[in-house]
Short mmCIF file of C-alpha atoms in Angstrom, two decimals:
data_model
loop_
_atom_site.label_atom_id
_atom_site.label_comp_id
_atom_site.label_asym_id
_atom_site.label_seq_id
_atom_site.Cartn_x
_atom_site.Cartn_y
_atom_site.Cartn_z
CA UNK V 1 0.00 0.00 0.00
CA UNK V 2 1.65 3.19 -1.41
CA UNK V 3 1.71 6.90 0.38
CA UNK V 4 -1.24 8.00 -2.27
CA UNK V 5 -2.69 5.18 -0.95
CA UNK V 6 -2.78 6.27 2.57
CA UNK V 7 -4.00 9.49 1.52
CA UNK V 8 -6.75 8.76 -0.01
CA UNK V 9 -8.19 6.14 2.74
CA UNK V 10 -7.53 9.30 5.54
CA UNK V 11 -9.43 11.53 3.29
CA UNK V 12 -12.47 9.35 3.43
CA UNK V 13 -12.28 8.53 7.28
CA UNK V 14 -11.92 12.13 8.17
CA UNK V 15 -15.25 12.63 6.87
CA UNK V 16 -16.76 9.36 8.76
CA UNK V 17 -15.57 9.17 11.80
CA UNK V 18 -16.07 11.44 15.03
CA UNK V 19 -13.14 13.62 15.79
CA UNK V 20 -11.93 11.64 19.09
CA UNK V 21 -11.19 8.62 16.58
CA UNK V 22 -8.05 7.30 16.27
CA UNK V 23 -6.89 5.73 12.99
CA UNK V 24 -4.57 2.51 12.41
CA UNK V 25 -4.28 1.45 8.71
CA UNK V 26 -2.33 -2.01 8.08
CA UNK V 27 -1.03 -4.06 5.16
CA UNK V 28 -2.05 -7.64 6.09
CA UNK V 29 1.34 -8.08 8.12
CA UNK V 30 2.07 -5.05 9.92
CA UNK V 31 0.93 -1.32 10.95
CA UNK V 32 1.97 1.30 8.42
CA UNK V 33 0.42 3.97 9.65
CA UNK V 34 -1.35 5.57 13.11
CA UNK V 35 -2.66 8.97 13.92
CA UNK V 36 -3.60 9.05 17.48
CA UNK V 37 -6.40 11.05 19.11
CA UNK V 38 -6.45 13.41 22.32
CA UNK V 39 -9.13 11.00 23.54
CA UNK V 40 -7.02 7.33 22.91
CA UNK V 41 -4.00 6.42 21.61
CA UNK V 42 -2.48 2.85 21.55
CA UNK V 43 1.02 4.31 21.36
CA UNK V 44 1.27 1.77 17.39
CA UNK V 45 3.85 2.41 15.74
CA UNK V 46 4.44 2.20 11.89
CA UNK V 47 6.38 -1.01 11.64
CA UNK V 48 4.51 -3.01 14.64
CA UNK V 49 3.26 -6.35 13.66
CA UNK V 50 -0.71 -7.19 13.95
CA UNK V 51 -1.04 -8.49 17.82
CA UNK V 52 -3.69 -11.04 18.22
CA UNK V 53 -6.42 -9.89 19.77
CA UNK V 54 -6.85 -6.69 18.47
CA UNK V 55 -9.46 -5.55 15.98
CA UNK V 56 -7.41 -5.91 13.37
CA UNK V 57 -6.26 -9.00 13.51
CA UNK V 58 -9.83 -10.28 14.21
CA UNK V 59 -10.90 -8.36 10.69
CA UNK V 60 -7.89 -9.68 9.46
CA UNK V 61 -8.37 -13.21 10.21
CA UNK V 62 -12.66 -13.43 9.33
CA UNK V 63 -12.06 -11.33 6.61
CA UNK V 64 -14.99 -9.15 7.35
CA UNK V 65 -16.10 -5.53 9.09
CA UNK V 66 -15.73 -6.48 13.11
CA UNK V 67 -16.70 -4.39 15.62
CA UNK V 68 -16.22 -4.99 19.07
CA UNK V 69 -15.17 -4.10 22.71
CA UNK V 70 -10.78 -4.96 23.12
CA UNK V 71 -9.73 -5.56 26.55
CA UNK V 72 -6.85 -3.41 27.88
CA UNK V 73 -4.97 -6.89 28.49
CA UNK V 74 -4.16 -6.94 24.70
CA UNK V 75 -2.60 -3.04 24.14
CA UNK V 76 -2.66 -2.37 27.43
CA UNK V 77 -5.12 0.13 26.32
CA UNK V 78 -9.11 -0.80 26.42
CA UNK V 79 -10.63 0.44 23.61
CA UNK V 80 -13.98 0.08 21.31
CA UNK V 81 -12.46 -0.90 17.29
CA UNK V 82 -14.40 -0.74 14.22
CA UNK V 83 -11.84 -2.35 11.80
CA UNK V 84 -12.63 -2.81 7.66
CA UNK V 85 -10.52 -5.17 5.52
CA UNK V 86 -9.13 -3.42 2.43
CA UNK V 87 -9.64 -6.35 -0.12
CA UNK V 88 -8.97 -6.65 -3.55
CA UNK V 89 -10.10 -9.30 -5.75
CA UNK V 90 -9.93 -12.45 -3.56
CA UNK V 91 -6.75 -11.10 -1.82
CA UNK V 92 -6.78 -9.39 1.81
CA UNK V 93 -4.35 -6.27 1.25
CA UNK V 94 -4.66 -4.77 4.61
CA UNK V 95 -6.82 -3.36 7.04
CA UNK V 96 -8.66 0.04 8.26
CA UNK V 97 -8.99 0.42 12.09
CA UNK V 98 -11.37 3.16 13.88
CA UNK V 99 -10.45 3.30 17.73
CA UNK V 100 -12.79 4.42 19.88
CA UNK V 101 -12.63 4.76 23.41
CA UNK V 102 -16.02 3.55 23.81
CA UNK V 103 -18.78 2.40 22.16
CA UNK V 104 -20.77 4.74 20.34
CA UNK V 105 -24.47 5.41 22.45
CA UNK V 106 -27.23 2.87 20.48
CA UNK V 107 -30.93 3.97 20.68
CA UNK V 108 -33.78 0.96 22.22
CA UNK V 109 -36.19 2.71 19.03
CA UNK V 110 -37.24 0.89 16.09
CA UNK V 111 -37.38 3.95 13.54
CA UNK V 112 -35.31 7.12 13.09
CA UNK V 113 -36.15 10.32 13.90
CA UNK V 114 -35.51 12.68 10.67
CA UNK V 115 -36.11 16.13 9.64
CA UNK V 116 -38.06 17.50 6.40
CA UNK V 117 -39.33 20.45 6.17
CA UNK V 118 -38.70 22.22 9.23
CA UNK V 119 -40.20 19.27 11.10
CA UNK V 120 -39.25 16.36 12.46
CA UNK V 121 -40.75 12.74 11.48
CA UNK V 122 -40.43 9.19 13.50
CA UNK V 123 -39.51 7.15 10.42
CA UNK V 124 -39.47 2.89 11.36
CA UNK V 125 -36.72 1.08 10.41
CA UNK V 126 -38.75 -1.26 7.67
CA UNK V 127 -39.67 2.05 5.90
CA UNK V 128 -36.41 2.99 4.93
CA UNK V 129 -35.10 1.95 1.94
CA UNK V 130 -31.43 3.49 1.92
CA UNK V 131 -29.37 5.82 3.42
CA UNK V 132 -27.06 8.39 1.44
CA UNK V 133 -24.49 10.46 2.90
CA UNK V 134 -23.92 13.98 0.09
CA UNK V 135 -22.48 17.27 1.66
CA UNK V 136 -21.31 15.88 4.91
CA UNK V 137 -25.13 15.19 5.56
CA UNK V 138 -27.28 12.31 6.10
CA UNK V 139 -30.21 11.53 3.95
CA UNK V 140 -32.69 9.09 5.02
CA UNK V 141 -34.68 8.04 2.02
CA UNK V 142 -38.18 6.01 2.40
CA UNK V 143 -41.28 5.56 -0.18
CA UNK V 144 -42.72 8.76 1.38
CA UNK V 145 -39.77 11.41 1.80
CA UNK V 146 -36.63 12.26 2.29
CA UNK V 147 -35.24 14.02 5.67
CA UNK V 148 -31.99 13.87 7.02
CA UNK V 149 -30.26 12.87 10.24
CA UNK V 150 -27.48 14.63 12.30
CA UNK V 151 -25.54 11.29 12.60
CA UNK V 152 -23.49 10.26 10.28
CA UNK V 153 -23.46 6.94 8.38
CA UNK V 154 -20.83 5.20 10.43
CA UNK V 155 -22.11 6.15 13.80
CA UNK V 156 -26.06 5.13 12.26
CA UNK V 157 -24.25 1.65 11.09
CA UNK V 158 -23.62 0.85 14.78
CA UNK V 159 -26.74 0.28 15.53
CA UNK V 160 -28.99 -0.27 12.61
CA UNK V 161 -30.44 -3.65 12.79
CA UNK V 162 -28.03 -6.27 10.73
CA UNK V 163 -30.63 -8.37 9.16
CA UNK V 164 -32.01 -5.54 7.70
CA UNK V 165 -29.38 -2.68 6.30
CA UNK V 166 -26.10 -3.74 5.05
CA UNK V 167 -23.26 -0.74 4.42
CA UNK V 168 -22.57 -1.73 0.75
CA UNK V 169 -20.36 1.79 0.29
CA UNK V 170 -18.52 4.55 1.96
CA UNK V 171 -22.00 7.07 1.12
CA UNK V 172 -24.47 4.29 1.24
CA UNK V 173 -26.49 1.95 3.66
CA UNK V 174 -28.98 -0.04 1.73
CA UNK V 175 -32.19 -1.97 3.28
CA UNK V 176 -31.98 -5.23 2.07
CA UNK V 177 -36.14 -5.44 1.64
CA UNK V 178 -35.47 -2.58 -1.22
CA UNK V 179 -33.32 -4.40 -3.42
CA UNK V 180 -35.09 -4.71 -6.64
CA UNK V 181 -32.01 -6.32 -8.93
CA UNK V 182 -28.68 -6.33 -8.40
CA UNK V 183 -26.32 -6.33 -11.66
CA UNK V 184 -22.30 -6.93 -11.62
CA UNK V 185 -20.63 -4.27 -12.52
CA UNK V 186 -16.39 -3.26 -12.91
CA UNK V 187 -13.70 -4.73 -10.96
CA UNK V 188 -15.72 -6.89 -8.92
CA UNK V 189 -18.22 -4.56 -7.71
CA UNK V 190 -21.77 -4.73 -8.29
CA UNK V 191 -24.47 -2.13 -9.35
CA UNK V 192 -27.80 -2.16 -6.88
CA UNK V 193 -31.52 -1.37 -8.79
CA UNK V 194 -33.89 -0.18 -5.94
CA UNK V 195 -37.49 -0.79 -5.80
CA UNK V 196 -38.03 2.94 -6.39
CA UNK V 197 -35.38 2.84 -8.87
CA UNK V 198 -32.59 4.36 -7.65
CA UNK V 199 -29.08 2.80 -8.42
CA UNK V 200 -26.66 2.43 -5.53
CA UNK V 201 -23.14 0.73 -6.00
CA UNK V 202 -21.38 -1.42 -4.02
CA UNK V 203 -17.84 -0.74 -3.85
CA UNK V 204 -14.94 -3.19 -3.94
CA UNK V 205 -14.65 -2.76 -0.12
CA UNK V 206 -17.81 -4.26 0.73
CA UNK V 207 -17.97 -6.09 -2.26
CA UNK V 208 -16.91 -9.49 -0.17
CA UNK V 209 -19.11 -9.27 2.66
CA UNK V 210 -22.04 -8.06 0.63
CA UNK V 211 -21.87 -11.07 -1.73
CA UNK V 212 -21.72 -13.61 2.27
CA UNK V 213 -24.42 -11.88 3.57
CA UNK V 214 -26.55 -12.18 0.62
CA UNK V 215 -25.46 -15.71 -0.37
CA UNK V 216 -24.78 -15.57 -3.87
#
């Protein structure tokens, strides 16, 4: 993974992630670069190997987006990781880590609350067919309307319900219930029709995963 590389993954996260996040990006051996936060830092170093336990190794190892709670026992350090396996083609090039140091709050609701025009709306999770994020906002689009949230799609992915939205690109979150056709598209990446017609892609990042979860 060149420096461009690098570049162009911290571009993207700085517009994701909260700013108390630190950021560990990996090649599938070793840590080639860290930027530590005032909240957490894990004191990595470019040139550490991947120690088991972590996030990343976990990602690493299922291949897959994992997100969990990492004991303090492992980097002396306890922290809350959301880490994202670069892949490309069939081959695991490295990994993405967000460090937290805690979980992100979740919500006990069954719908988000969004605003359109000047008001705000109680919209239930089965209602919502995708979620876009243009202009460092959040737009929540159903069969009704469109509003938009103040969270951003990384901190909504924590705790939308898994069996029914999958993260298929950096600006989209798709519910699975909407998906109308889904047609292959370049370099391994697939092009999404929407039962309201809209067409969403799915990047070669969640490529992978989105093929598992959907079985196909």
């Amino acid at each position: 993974m060149d420096h461009h590389t690098v570049s162009s993954i911290m571009e993207v996260i700085q517009e994701l992630f909260p700013k108390d996040t630190s950021i560990a990006i990996t090649n599938d051996k070793q840590y080639i670069y860290y930027q530590p936060s005032k909240q957490i830092d894990l004191k990595i170093k470019p040139g550490d190997h991947i120690k088991e336990g972590t996030a990343t190794y976990k990602a690493l190892k299922v291949q897959q987006k994992i997100s969990d709670y990492i004991d303090k026992n492992v980097l002396g350090v306890s922290y809350f990781g959301m880490s994202f396996p670069i892949v490309e083609g069939n081959d695991i090039k490295g990994c993405v880590t967000a460090i937290l140091p805690r979980k992100p709050i979740t919500f006990p609701t069954s719908f988000l609350t969004v605003k359109s025009n000047d008001r705000w709306l109680p919209l239930p999770y089965n209602q919502i067919m995708f979620l876009e994020a243009q202009s460092r906002k959040t737009n929540v689009h159903s069969d009704s309307l469109v509003g938009t949230h103040k969270f951003n799609l990384t901190e909504l992915e924590y705790f939308l319900p898994t069996d029914l939205f999958i993260r298929c690109h950096r600006s989209y979150i798709i519910n699975i219930n909407f998906i109308a056709e889904i047609h292959p598209d370049s370099h391994s990446t697939f092009l999404l029709i929407m039962k309201d017609g809209a067409k969403i892609p799915v990047s070669q990042t969640y490529a992978s995963q989105f093929r598992k979860i959907l079985c196909f």
